[in-house]
Amino acid sequence: MKNLIVLTALKLKLLLRRPLILVFCLIIPILLSLLAGSTVSKNEWSNVKGAYVDLARNSESEKLIRMFGESYFDWEEIELATISRALELSQLDGVIIIPETFGDTEAARTIDDAYICEFVPGKNELAADMVHENFVVSVIALAMETKLSQDLLKMEGASSLSGEEVRRQLEEKSAEARAEGAVLKLIVHDEGMGAALPLIQVPDVAVEILFLSIFLLLSSLLLADAATQRRLRSLPGGIRRDYIAGLVSLALAGILQLTIMLGVLSLLMPETTRPGNYFPVMSILLLFMLAFGQLVALIPSDRRFVPASLLLFISVLAGGTFLRLPSSWMEKIGQFTVHGWALANLSDMKTHLSLPAAAVLAVVLIFVAYYLQKRSDHLSGL
């Protein structure tokens, strides 16, 4: 036990000889987290202020306003005369002016023309685009409902029904379908939105996942010095002691790095919270990275850095840690990578691999790496 403690202390001293690794893996994630926190606070949906002026005062405008109320944004009704002042003071991010002829398909040339409204954007271009998109999605749904009603009236046997009766039945059937789980997915493509949204979204806790992994990989490569390992493993029981000491020192270093990072972030951003399963998930991620570092150590020292970095990059990218990926990708592919699994669990997404099963798998990989290293040492000794 005493020898194990001494070996662990020696390996920690080896890590301390390269303090720049720890500094790099602390300063960069803290700066990125501060940037991400600032971006989230400035673009929170609940802070987007939309307004409307209802000049129509009919059933169609009431439906549109009701759809506004069901969105994530903060909508309010204002008077036409107060628009300029509210926008100038940045009290609103966008205003929808509903004309008197809104929804009147008889007065308009086409159904689409009957649902045209005037949009007045605010000073914040990003927020204004979000308000405009919310309106577009809502008004398209209304126009589609009217088109379906007219198509139904043209069908054989519908001549005895009035337009109002058809719309009422359509609404009832739509409500029944939604209650049974039917979902209409509407995707709006706007080619001009790319220039208006120069934003790269950094997922929550992804920065910590990424830099804990980078720190552990670099530390593992630093400790996997062939000459040092040969001297230590030439002693009786040296392979086992060296392996355990390496794992313990890397685990302590990883915990230290994560603790300092969280401590500094809690001081700089005290309002930041972490998911309830944060520490179990990060502990299992640490075990996976320990196993990964020991498996990488099997590659000859003169050519292990490139494949190790490439494998880490693939897992980080495919797991949505570097850039946020669609939920469909995470469900089908992303969660089957180490980093995707960690991010999915911290995002309350159901994964095929539970926390206990993942912990067991990580421990098994650590033992497999030990067996392979031991076998490799015996073969090299031959």
mmCIF file of C-alpha atoms in Angstrom:
data_model
loop_
_atom_site.group_PDB
_atom_site.id
_atom_site.type_symbol
_atom_site.label_atom_id
_atom_site.label_comp_id
_atom_site.label_asym_id
_atom_site.label_seq_id
_atom_site.Cartn_x
_atom_site.Cartn_y
_atom_site.Cartn_z
ATOM 1 C CA MET A 1 0.000 0.000 0.000
ATOM 2 C CA LYS A 2 2.844 2.344 0.859
ATOM 3 C CA ASN A 3 4.537 1.639 -2.481
ATOM 4 C CA LEU A 4 1.264 2.363 -4.276
ATOM 5 C CA ILE A 5 0.958 5.738 -2.539
ATOM 6 C CA VAL A 6 4.543 6.584 -3.455
ATOM 7 C CA LEU A 7 3.955 5.631 -7.098
ATOM 8 C CA THR A 8 0.778 7.731 -7.220
ATOM 9 C CA ALA A 9 2.644 10.714 -5.771
ATOM 10 C CA LEU A 10 5.391 10.301 -8.378
ATOM 11 C CA LYS A 11 2.874 10.258 -11.212
ATOM 12 C CA LEU A 12 1.146 13.358 -9.851
ATOM 13 C CA LYS A 13 4.541 15.079 -9.792
ATOM 14 C CA LEU A 14 4.993 14.137 -13.454
ATOM 15 C CA LEU A 15 1.691 15.848 -14.239
ATOM 16 C CA LEU A 16 2.663 18.932 -12.253
ATOM 17 C CA ARG A 17 5.757 19.299 -14.419
ATOM 18 C CA ARG A 18 3.376 20.318 -17.226
ATOM 19 C CA PRO A 19 1.120 22.869 -15.494
ATOM 20 C CA LEU A 20 0.207 24.422 -18.849
ATOM 21 C CA ILE A 21 -2.014 21.408 -19.583
ATOM 22 C CA LEU A 22 -4.094 22.074 -16.472
ATOM 23 C CA VAL A 23 -4.137 25.826 -17.101
ATOM 24 C CA PHE A 24 -5.230 25.320 -20.731
ATOM 25 C CA CYS A 25 -8.007 22.933 -19.695
ATOM 26 C CA LEU A 26 -9.239 25.429 -17.101
ATOM 27 C CA ILE A 27 -9.043 28.843 -18.737
ATOM 28 C CA ILE A 28 -10.477 27.894 -22.151
ATOM 29 C CA PRO A 29 -13.593 26.066 -20.826
ATOM 30 C CA ILE A 30 -14.273 28.859 -18.329
ATOM 31 C CA LEU A 31 -14.131 31.466 -21.089
ATOM 32 C CA LEU A 32 -16.348 29.343 -23.356
ATOM 33 C CA SER A 33 -18.841 28.767 -20.540
ATOM 34 C CA LEU A 34 -18.999 32.492 -19.839
ATOM 35 C CA LEU A 35 -19.589 33.124 -23.549
ATOM 36 C CA ALA A 36 -22.280 30.446 -23.718
ATOM 37 C CA GLY A 37 -23.952 31.765 -20.560
ATOM 38 C CA SER A 38 -23.985 35.293 -21.938
ATOM 39 C CA THR A 39 -25.443 34.071 -25.238
ATOM 40 C CA VAL A 40 -28.192 32.075 -23.499
ATOM 41 C CA SER A 41 -29.183 34.958 -21.205
ATOM 42 C CA LYS A 42 -29.375 37.393 -24.138
ATOM 43 C CA ASN A 43 -31.376 35.036 -26.367
ATOM 44 C CA GLU A 44 -33.707 33.398 -23.872
ATOM 45 C CA TRP A 45 -37.087 32.798 -25.484
ATOM 46 C CA SER A 46 -39.027 34.216 -22.543
ATOM 47 C CA ASN A 47 -37.255 37.561 -23.101
ATOM 48 C CA VAL A 48 -38.461 37.890 -26.695
ATOM 49 C CA LYS A 49 -41.251 40.484 -26.771
ATOM 50 C CA GLY A 50 -43.799 40.349 -29.572
ATOM 51 C CA ALA A 51 -46.892 42.504 -30.042
ATOM 52 C CA TYR A 52 -49.873 42.665 -32.367
ATOM 53 C CA VAL A 53 -52.439 45.232 -33.484
ATOM 54 C CA ASP A 54 -55.774 43.598 -34.258
ATOM 55 C CA LEU A 55 -57.647 45.725 -36.799
ATOM 56 C CA ALA A 56 -59.750 42.796 -38.056
ATOM 57 C CA ARG A 57 -61.507 41.768 -34.839
ATOM 58 C CA ASN A 58 -62.919 38.620 -36.418
ATOM 59 C CA SER A 59 -62.793 34.879 -35.780
ATOM 60 C CA GLU A 60 -59.664 34.378 -37.882
ATOM 61 C CA SER A 61 -57.692 37.064 -36.044
ATOM 62 C CA GLU A 62 -58.833 35.548 -32.733
ATOM 63 C CA LYS A 63 -57.448 32.175 -33.838
ATOM 64 C CA LEU A 64 -54.123 33.779 -34.762
ATOM 65 C CA ILE A 65 -53.890 35.593 -31.425
ATOM 66 C CA ARG A 66 -54.741 32.378 -29.597
ATOM 67 C CA MET A 67 -51.852 30.650 -31.389
ATOM 68 C CA PHE A 68 -49.555 33.510 -30.361
ATOM 69 C CA GLY A 69 -50.520 32.859 -26.740
ATOM 70 C CA GLU A 70 -49.571 29.189 -27.054
ATOM 71 C CA SER A 71 -45.998 30.030 -28.147
ATOM 72 C CA TYR A 72 -42.955 30.481 -25.907
ATOM 73 C CA PHE A 73 -42.784 34.208 -26.549
ATOM 74 C CA ASP A 74 -44.271 37.071 -24.565
ATOM 75 C CA TRP A 75 -47.061 38.511 -26.755
ATOM 76 C CA GLU A 76 -49.173 41.562 -25.980
ATOM 77 C CA GLU A 77 -51.759 43.706 -27.752
ATOM 78 C CA ILE A 78 -50.895 47.352 -28.364
ATOM 79 C CA GLU A 79 -52.387 50.353 -30.127
ATOM 80 C CA LEU A 80 -51.266 51.403 -33.578
ATOM 81 C CA ALA A 81 -50.083 54.807 -32.370
ATOM 82 C CA THR A 82 -47.677 53.373 -29.778
ATOM 83 C CA ILE A 83 -45.673 51.109 -32.116
ATOM 84 C CA SER A 84 -42.918 53.572 -33.028
ATOM 85 C CA ARG A 85 -42.191 54.593 -29.434
ATOM 86 C CA ALA A 86 -42.163 50.991 -28.137
ATOM 87 C CA LEU A 87 -39.759 49.872 -30.869
ATOM 88 C CA GLU A 88 -37.506 52.894 -30.417
ATOM 89 C CA LEU A 89 -37.185 52.164 -26.687
ATOM 90 C CA SER A 90 -36.500 48.444 -27.473
ATOM 91 C CA GLN A 91 -39.554 47.448 -25.458
ATOM 92 C CA LEU A 92 -40.692 45.202 -28.333
ATOM 93 C CA ASP A 93 -38.807 42.969 -30.767
ATOM 94 C CA GLY A 94 -41.471 42.927 -33.457
ATOM 95 C CA VAL A 95 -45.066 43.955 -34.146
ATOM 96 C CA ILE A 96 -47.677 42.173 -36.287
ATOM 97 C CA ILE A 97 -50.349 44.452 -37.731
ATOM 98 C CA ILE A 98 -53.431 42.353 -38.548
ATOM 99 C CA PRO A 99 -55.406 44.180 -41.322
ATOM 100 C CA GLU A 100 -59.189 44.616 -41.366
ATOM 101 C CA THR A 101 -59.506 42.131 -44.253
ATOM 102 C CA PHE A 102 -57.558 39.367 -42.472
ATOM 103 C CA GLY A 103 -59.072 35.959 -43.235
ATOM 104 C CA ASP A 104 -61.608 37.359 -45.756
ATOM 105 C CA THR A 105 -61.084 34.933 -48.640
ATOM 106 C CA GLU A 106 -63.888 36.464 -50.699
ATOM 107 C CA ALA A 107 -62.239 39.896 -50.840
ATOM 108 C CA ALA A 108 -58.769 38.534 -51.615
ATOM 109 C CA ARG A 109 -57.535 37.141 -54.948
ATOM 110 C CA THR A 110 -56.128 33.991 -53.293
ATOM 111 C CA ILE A 111 -56.328 32.381 -49.874
ATOM 112 C CA ASP A 112 -52.692 33.285 -49.200
ATOM 113 C CA ASP A 113 -53.465 36.967 -49.869
ATOM 114 C CA ALA A 114 -56.235 36.855 -47.278
ATOM 115 C CA TYR A 115 -53.731 36.056 -44.532
ATOM 116 C CA ILE A 116 -51.126 38.723 -45.256
ATOM 117 C CA CYS A 117 -50.132 40.916 -42.303
ATOM 118 C CA GLU A 118 -47.665 43.756 -41.923
ATOM 119 C CA PHE A 119 -44.567 43.049 -39.813
ATOM 120 C CA VAL A 120 -42.581 45.838 -38.155
ATOM 121 C CA PRO A 121 -39.208 44.560 -36.810
ATOM 122 C CA GLY A 122 -37.446 45.812 -33.685
ATOM 123 C CA LYS A 123 -33.796 46.785 -33.245
ATOM 124 C CA ASN A 124 -32.592 43.309 -32.246
ATOM 125 C CA GLU A 125 -32.427 41.494 -35.602
ATOM 126 C CA LEU A 126 -32.184 38.015 -34.082
ATOM 127 C CA ALA A 127 -35.196 38.522 -31.802
ATOM 128 C CA ALA A 128 -37.147 40.174 -34.637
ATOM 129 C CA ASP A 129 -36.517 37.177 -36.898
ATOM 130 C CA MET A 130 -37.761 34.859 -34.161
ATOM 131 C CA VAL A 131 -40.987 36.885 -33.752
ATOM 132 C CA HIS A 132 -41.468 36.883 -37.531
ATOM 133 C CA GLU A 133 -40.932 33.119 -37.724
ATOM 134 C CA ASN A 134 -43.468 32.564 -34.926
ATOM 135 C CA PHE A 135 -46.030 34.580 -36.930
ATOM 136 C CA VAL A 136 -45.245 32.749 -40.196
ATOM 137 C CA VAL A 137 -45.731 29.314 -38.630
ATOM 138 C CA SER A 138 -49.042 30.385 -37.078
ATOM 139 C CA VAL A 139 -50.486 32.072 -40.162
ATOM 140 C CA ILE A 140 -49.514 29.169 -42.458
ATOM 141 C CA ALA A 141 -51.482 26.839 -40.200
ATOM 142 C CA LEU A 142 -54.550 29.093 -40.496
ATOM 143 C CA ALA A 143 -54.244 29.335 -44.279
ATOM 144 C CA MET A 144 -53.888 25.559 -44.589
ATOM 145 C CA GLU A 145 -57.013 25.052 -42.480
ATOM 146 C CA THR A 146 -58.997 27.358 -44.789
ATOM 147 C CA LYS A 147 -57.680 25.574 -47.894
ATOM 148 C CA LEU A 148 -58.678 22.198 -46.451
ATOM 149 C CA SER A 149 -62.149 23.514 -45.646
ATOM 150 C CA GLN A 150 -62.670 24.742 -49.210
ATOM 151 C CA ASP A 151 -61.385 21.459 -50.626
ATOM 152 C CA LEU A 152 -63.855 19.576 -48.450
ATOM 153 C CA LEU A 153 -66.727 21.784 -49.660
ATOM 154 C CA LYS A 154 -65.903 20.852 -53.254
ATOM 155 C CA MET A 155 -66.175 17.140 -52.525
ATOM 156 C CA GLU A 156 -69.241 15.154 -53.532
ATOM 157 C CA GLY A 157 -71.942 15.188 -50.874
ATOM 158 C CA ALA A 158 -70.663 18.333 -49.124
ATOM 159 C CA SER A 159 -73.063 20.743 -50.845
ATOM 160 C CA SER A 160 -75.555 20.429 -47.971
ATOM 161 C CA LEU A 161 -73.000 21.754 -45.463
ATOM 162 C CA SER A 162 -72.116 25.378 -44.905
ATOM 163 C CA GLY A 163 -68.556 26.633 -44.807
ATOM 164 C CA GLU A 164 -68.851 27.282 -41.087
ATOM 165 C CA GLU A 165 -70.086 23.737 -40.436
ATOM 166 C CA VAL A 166 -67.178 22.259 -42.428
ATOM 167 C CA ARG A 167 -64.654 24.328 -40.464
ATOM 168 C CA ARG A 168 -66.267 23.312 -37.187
ATOM 169 C CA GLN A 169 -66.096 19.618 -38.044
ATOM 170 C CA LEU A 170 -62.510 20.036 -39.264
ATOM 171 C CA GLU A 171 -61.527 21.617 -35.942
ATOM 172 C CA GLU A 172 -63.211 18.818 -33.985
ATOM 173 C CA LYS A 173 -61.478 16.080 -36.001
ATOM 174 C CA SER A 174 -58.142 17.884 -35.714
ATOM 175 C CA ALA A 175 -58.533 18.105 -31.934
ATOM 176 C CA GLU A 176 -59.329 14.382 -31.781
ATOM 177 C CA ALA A 177 -56.261 13.546 -33.888
ATOM 178 C CA ARG A 178 -53.992 15.665 -31.659
ATOM 179 C CA ALA A 179 -55.419 13.998 -28.558
ATOM 180 C CA GLU A 180 -54.490 10.626 -30.061
ATOM 181 C CA GLY A 181 -50.886 11.774 -30.559
ATOM 182 C CA ALA A 182 -50.851 13.092 -34.132
ATOM 183 C CA VAL A 183 -48.213 15.783 -34.654
ATOM 184 C CA LEU A 184 -47.852 18.080 -37.653
ATOM 185 C CA LYS A 185 -44.223 19.031 -38.250
ATOM 186 C CA LEU A 186 -43.892 22.314 -40.114
ATOM 187 C CA ILE A 187 -40.452 23.397 -41.397
ATOM 188 C CA VAL A 188 -40.063 26.944 -42.699
ATOM 189 C CA HIS A 189 -37.102 27.551 -45.005
ATOM 190 C CA ASP A 190 -35.875 31.120 -45.317
ATOM 191 C CA GLU A 191 -32.745 31.556 -47.406
ATOM 192 C CA GLY A 192 -32.108 34.984 -45.903
ATOM 193 C CA MET A 193 -31.999 33.760 -42.316
ATOM 194 C CA GLY A 194 -28.386 32.586 -42.533
ATOM 195 C CA ALA A 195 -27.016 36.110 -42.530
ATOM 196 C CA ALA A 196 -29.346 37.175 -39.742
ATOM 197 C CA LEU A 197 -28.348 34.373 -37.374
ATOM 198 C CA PRO A 198 -24.553 34.421 -36.921
ATOM 199 C CA LEU A 199 -24.819 32.283 -33.811
ATOM 200 C CA ILE A 200 -23.071 29.044 -32.886
ATOM 201 C CA GLN A 201 -24.971 27.385 -30.077
ATOM 202 C CA VAL A 202 -22.847 25.800 -27.355
ATOM 203 C CA PRO A 203 -24.815 23.132 -25.454
ATOM 204 C CA ASP A 204 -25.016 23.286 -21.649
ATOM 205 C CA VAL A 205 -22.330 21.251 -19.804
ATOM 206 C CA ALA A 206 -20.844 20.222 -23.168
ATOM 207 C CA VAL A 207 -17.814 22.408 -22.518
ATOM 208 C CA GLU A 208 -17.095 20.555 -19.272
ATOM 209 C CA ILE A 209 -17.506 17.166 -20.969
ATOM 210 C CA LEU A 210 -15.166 18.201 -23.767
ATOM 211 C CA PHE A 211 -12.343 19.612 -21.658
ATOM 212 C CA LEU A 212 -12.464 16.908 -18.999
ATOM 213 C CA SER A 213 -11.912 14.429 -21.836
ATOM 214 C CA ILE A 214 -9.091 16.474 -23.377
ATOM 215 C CA PHE A 215 -7.363 16.878 -20.011
ATOM 216 C CA LEU A 216 -7.544 13.170 -19.196
ATOM 217 C CA LEU A 217 -6.298 12.158 -22.638
ATOM 218 C CA LEU A 218 -3.317 14.529 -22.502
ATOM 219 C CA SER A 219 -2.520 13.430 -18.954
ATOM 220 C CA SER A 220 -2.726 9.763 -19.941
ATOM 221 C CA LEU A 221 -0.325 10.318 -22.830
ATOM 222 C CA LEU A 222 2.016 12.222 -20.522
ATOM 223 C CA LEU A 223 2.142 9.371 -17.991
ATOM 224 C CA ALA A 224 2.471 6.651 -20.643
ATOM 225 C CA ASP A 225 6.206 7.173 -20.993
ATOM 226 C CA ALA A 226 7.748 3.920 -22.227
ATOM 227 C CA ALA A 227 11.100 4.278 -20.422
ATOM 228 C CA THR A 228 9.504 5.112 -17.064
ATOM 229 C CA GLN A 229 6.982 2.297 -17.383
ATOM 230 C CA ARG A 230 9.732 -0.241 -18.155
ATOM 231 C CA ARG A 231 11.660 0.716 -15.007
ATOM 232 C CA LEU A 232 8.586 0.576 -12.782
ATOM 233 C CA ARG A 233 7.213 -2.642 -14.256
ATOM 234 C CA SER A 234 10.525 -4.477 -13.920
ATOM 235 C CA LEU A 235 9.914 -4.634 -10.153
ATOM 236 C CA PRO A 236 7.877 -7.484 -8.588
ATOM 237 C CA GLY A 237 4.192 -6.675 -9.060
ATOM 238 C CA GLY A 238 5.259 -3.539 -10.897
ATOM 239 C CA ILE A 239 2.763 -3.867 -13.746
ATOM 240 C CA ARG A 240 -0.222 -3.957 -11.421
ATOM 241 C CA ARG A 241 1.066 -1.198 -9.138
ATOM 242 C CA ASP A 242 2.025 1.049 -12.019
ATOM 243 C CA TYR A 243 -1.391 0.546 -13.628
ATOM 244 C CA ILE A 244 -3.344 1.259 -10.433
ATOM 245 C CA ALA A 245 -1.146 4.247 -9.556
ATOM 246 C CA GLY A 246 -1.692 5.668 -13.036
ATOM 247 C CA LEU A 247 -5.469 5.305 -12.752
ATOM 248 C CA VAL A 248 -5.581 6.849 -9.276
ATOM 249 C CA SER A 249 -3.373 9.799 -10.230
ATOM 250 C CA LEU A 250 -5.397 10.475 -13.400
ATOM 251 C CA ALA A 251 -8.671 10.215 -11.483
ATOM 252 C CA LEU A 252 -7.430 12.658 -8.836
ATOM 253 C CA ALA A 253 -6.190 15.045 -11.529
ATOM 254 C CA GLY A 254 -9.519 14.857 -13.382
ATOM 255 C CA ILE A 255 -11.507 15.491 -10.196
ATOM 256 C CA LEU A 256 -9.235 18.440 -9.380
ATOM 257 C CA GLN A 257 -9.662 19.918 -12.852
ATOM 258 C CA LEU A 258 -13.456 19.548 -12.754
ATOM 259 C CA THR A 259 -13.711 20.910 -9.196
ATOM 260 C CA ILE A 260 -11.657 24.020 -9.975
ATOM 261 C CA MET A 261 -13.618 24.628 -13.179
ATOM 262 C CA LEU A 262 -16.996 24.310 -11.439
ATOM 263 C CA GLY A 263 -15.814 26.402 -8.503
ATOM 264 C CA VAL A 264 -14.660 29.284 -10.693
ATOM 265 C CA LEU A 265 -17.840 29.138 -12.793
ATOM 266 C CA SER A 266 -20.049 29.157 -9.683
ATOM 267 C CA LEU A 267 -18.262 32.324 -8.528
ATOM 268 C CA LEU A 268 -18.516 34.045 -11.917
ATOM 269 C CA MET A 269 -22.027 32.787 -12.743
ATOM 270 C CA PRO A 270 -23.769 31.969 -9.432
ATOM 271 C CA GLU A 271 -27.143 31.545 -11.181
ATOM 272 C CA THR A 272 -25.840 28.561 -13.164
ATOM 273 C CA THR A 273 -27.237 25.169 -12.172
ATOM 274 C CA ARG A 274 -26.325 21.603 -13.105
ATOM 275 C CA PRO A 275 -28.620 18.611 -13.772
ATOM 276 C CA GLY A 276 -29.381 16.369 -10.819
ATOM 277 C CA ASN A 277 -27.455 13.460 -12.340
ATOM 278 C CA TYR A 278 -24.420 15.618 -13.177
ATOM 279 C CA PHE A 279 -21.903 14.018 -10.815
ATOM 280 C CA PRO A 280 -22.829 10.357 -11.531
ATOM 281 C CA VAL A 281 -22.665 10.953 -15.288
ATOM 282 C CA MET A 282 -19.376 12.860 -15.106
ATOM 283 C CA SER A 283 -17.891 10.161 -12.851
ATOM 284 C CA ILE A 284 -18.776 7.474 -15.402
ATOM 285 C CA LEU A 285 -17.381 9.653 -18.200
ATOM 286 C CA LEU A 286 -14.160 9.901 -16.177
ATOM 287 C CA LEU A 287 -14.015 6.092 -15.956
ATOM 288 C CA PHE A 288 -14.538 5.786 -19.717
ATOM 289 C CA MET A 289 -11.748 8.268 -20.379
ATOM 290 C CA LEU A 290 -9.435 6.415 -18.002
ATOM 291 C CA ALA A 291 -10.105 3.224 -19.942
ATOM 292 C CA PHE A 292 -9.598 5.070 -23.239
ATOM 293 C CA GLY A 293 -6.246 6.443 -22.046
ATOM 294 C CA GLN A 294 -5.030 2.990 -21.027
ATOM 295 C CA LEU A 295 -6.148 1.443 -24.315
ATOM 296 C CA VAL A 296 -4.361 4.203 -26.225
ATOM 297 C CA ALA A 297 -1.196 3.402 -24.245
ATOM 298 C CA LEU A 298 -1.050 0.104 -26.152
ATOM 299 C CA ILE A 299 -0.140 2.034 -29.311
ATOM 300 C CA PRO A 300 3.608 2.685 -29.716
ATOM 301 C CA SER A 301 4.555 6.005 -28.118
ATOM 302 C CA ASP A 302 5.954 7.528 -31.306
ATOM 303 C CA ARG A 303 2.622 7.298 -33.144
ATOM 304 C CA ARG A 304 -0.159 7.198 -30.539
ATOM 305 C CA PHE A 305 -1.062 10.909 -30.379
ATOM 306 C CA VAL A 306 -2.689 11.233 -33.824
ATOM 307 C CA PRO A 307 -4.994 8.171 -33.633
ATOM 308 C CA ALA A 308 -5.905 8.994 -30.025
ATOM 309 C CA SER A 309 -6.812 12.580 -30.917
ATOM 310 C CA LEU A 310 -8.734 11.430 -33.983
ATOM 311 C CA LEU A 311 -10.796 8.905 -32.014
ATOM 312 C CA LEU A 312 -11.561 11.514 -29.357
ATOM 313 C CA PHE A 313 -12.579 14.042 -32.000
ATOM 314 C CA ILE A 314 -14.931 11.547 -33.675
ATOM 315 C CA SER A 315 -16.623 10.715 -30.380
ATOM 316 C CA VAL A 316 -16.924 14.395 -29.445
ATOM 317 C CA LEU A 317 -18.273 15.427 -32.855
ATOM 318 C CA ALA A 318 -20.672 12.496 -33.329
ATOM 319 C CA GLY A 319 -21.869 12.873 -29.747
ATOM 320 C CA GLY A 320 -22.975 16.479 -30.218
ATOM 321 C CA THR A 321 -20.491 17.839 -27.698
ATOM 322 C CA PHE A 322 -18.627 20.092 -30.086
ATOM 323 C CA LEU A 323 -21.742 21.439 -31.844
ATOM 324 C CA ARG A 324 -25.362 20.734 -30.990
ATOM 325 C CA LEU A 325 -26.842 18.052 -33.251
ATOM 326 C CA PRO A 326 -30.515 17.231 -33.979
ATOM 327 C CA SER A 327 -32.310 15.087 -31.428
ATOM 328 C CA SER A 328 -33.019 12.449 -34.093
ATOM 329 C CA TRP A 329 -29.260 12.045 -34.636
ATOM 330 C CA MET A 330 -28.648 11.802 -30.896
ATOM 331 C CA GLU A 331 -31.341 9.135 -30.499
ATOM 332 C CA LYS A 332 -30.137 6.965 -33.404
ATOM 333 C CA ILE A 333 -26.353 7.485 -33.408
ATOM 334 C CA GLY A 334 -25.024 10.086 -30.984
ATOM 335 C CA GLN A 335 -25.947 8.340 -27.737
ATOM 336 C CA PHE A 336 -23.852 5.316 -28.730
ATOM 337 C CA THR A 337 -20.655 7.354 -28.397
ATOM 338 C CA VAL A 338 -19.176 8.005 -24.967
ATOM 339 C CA HIS A 339 -19.606 11.762 -25.144
ATOM 340 C CA GLY A 340 -23.026 11.558 -26.780
ATOM 341 C CA TRP A 341 -24.170 9.214 -24.013
ATOM 342 C CA ALA A 342 -22.986 11.670 -21.341
ATOM 343 C CA LEU A 343 -24.580 14.678 -23.056
ATOM 344 C CA ALA A 344 -27.857 12.814 -23.668
ATOM 345 C CA ASN A 345 -28.123 11.836 -20.005
ATOM 346 C CA LEU A 346 -27.397 15.381 -18.856
ATOM 347 C CA SER A 347 -30.066 16.635 -21.301
ATOM 348 C CA ASP A 348 -32.755 14.301 -19.868
ATOM 349 C CA MET A 349 -32.790 12.201 -23.028
ATOM 350 C CA LYS A 350 -33.518 8.501 -22.666
ATOM 351 C CA THR A 351 -30.539 6.318 -23.550
ATOM 352 C CA HIS A 352 -30.293 2.600 -24.236
ATOM 353 C CA LEU A 353 -27.403 2.307 -21.770
ATOM 354 C CA SER A 354 -28.380 3.052 -18.162
ATOM 355 C CA LEU A 355 -26.015 4.615 -15.631
ATOM 356 C CA PRO A 356 -25.244 1.332 -13.799
ATOM 357 C CA ALA A 357 -24.701 -0.520 -17.086
ATOM 358 C CA ALA A 358 -22.407 2.240 -18.348
ATOM 359 C CA ALA A 359 -20.396 2.160 -15.113
ATOM 360 C CA VAL A 360 -19.986 -1.620 -15.383
ATOM 361 C CA LEU A 361 -18.927 -1.316 -19.026
ATOM 362 C CA ALA A 362 -16.334 1.358 -18.159
ATOM 363 C CA VAL A 363 -14.862 -0.814 -15.381
ATOM 364 C CA VAL A 364 -14.767 -3.830 -17.711
ATOM 365 C CA LEU A 365 -12.857 -1.778 -20.281
ATOM 366 C CA ILE A 366 -10.353 -0.741 -17.593
ATOM 367 C CA PHE A 367 -9.735 -4.398 -16.745
ATOM 368 C CA VAL A 368 -9.483 -5.301 -20.436
ATOM 369 C CA ALA A 369 -6.892 -2.567 -20.912
ATOM 370 C CA TYR A 370 -4.917 -3.928 -17.930
ATOM 371 C CA TYR A 371 -4.981 -7.441 -19.348
ATOM 372 C CA LEU A 372 -3.860 -6.219 -22.774
ATOM 373 C CA GLN A 373 -1.067 -4.121 -21.286
ATOM 374 C CA LYS A 374 0.117 -7.032 -19.159
ATOM 375 C CA ARG A 375 0.066 -9.343 -22.165
ATOM 376 C CA SER A 376 1.903 -6.762 -24.255
ATOM 377 C CA ASP A 377 4.634 -6.435 -21.603
ATOM 378 C CA HIS A 378 5.116 -10.224 -21.473
ATOM 379 C CA LEU A 379 5.356 -10.450 -25.270
ATOM 380 C CA SER A 380 7.846 -7.585 -25.414
ATOM 381 C CA GLY A 381 9.861 -9.341 -22.693
ATOM 382 C CA LEU A 382 10.048 -12.435 -24.838
#
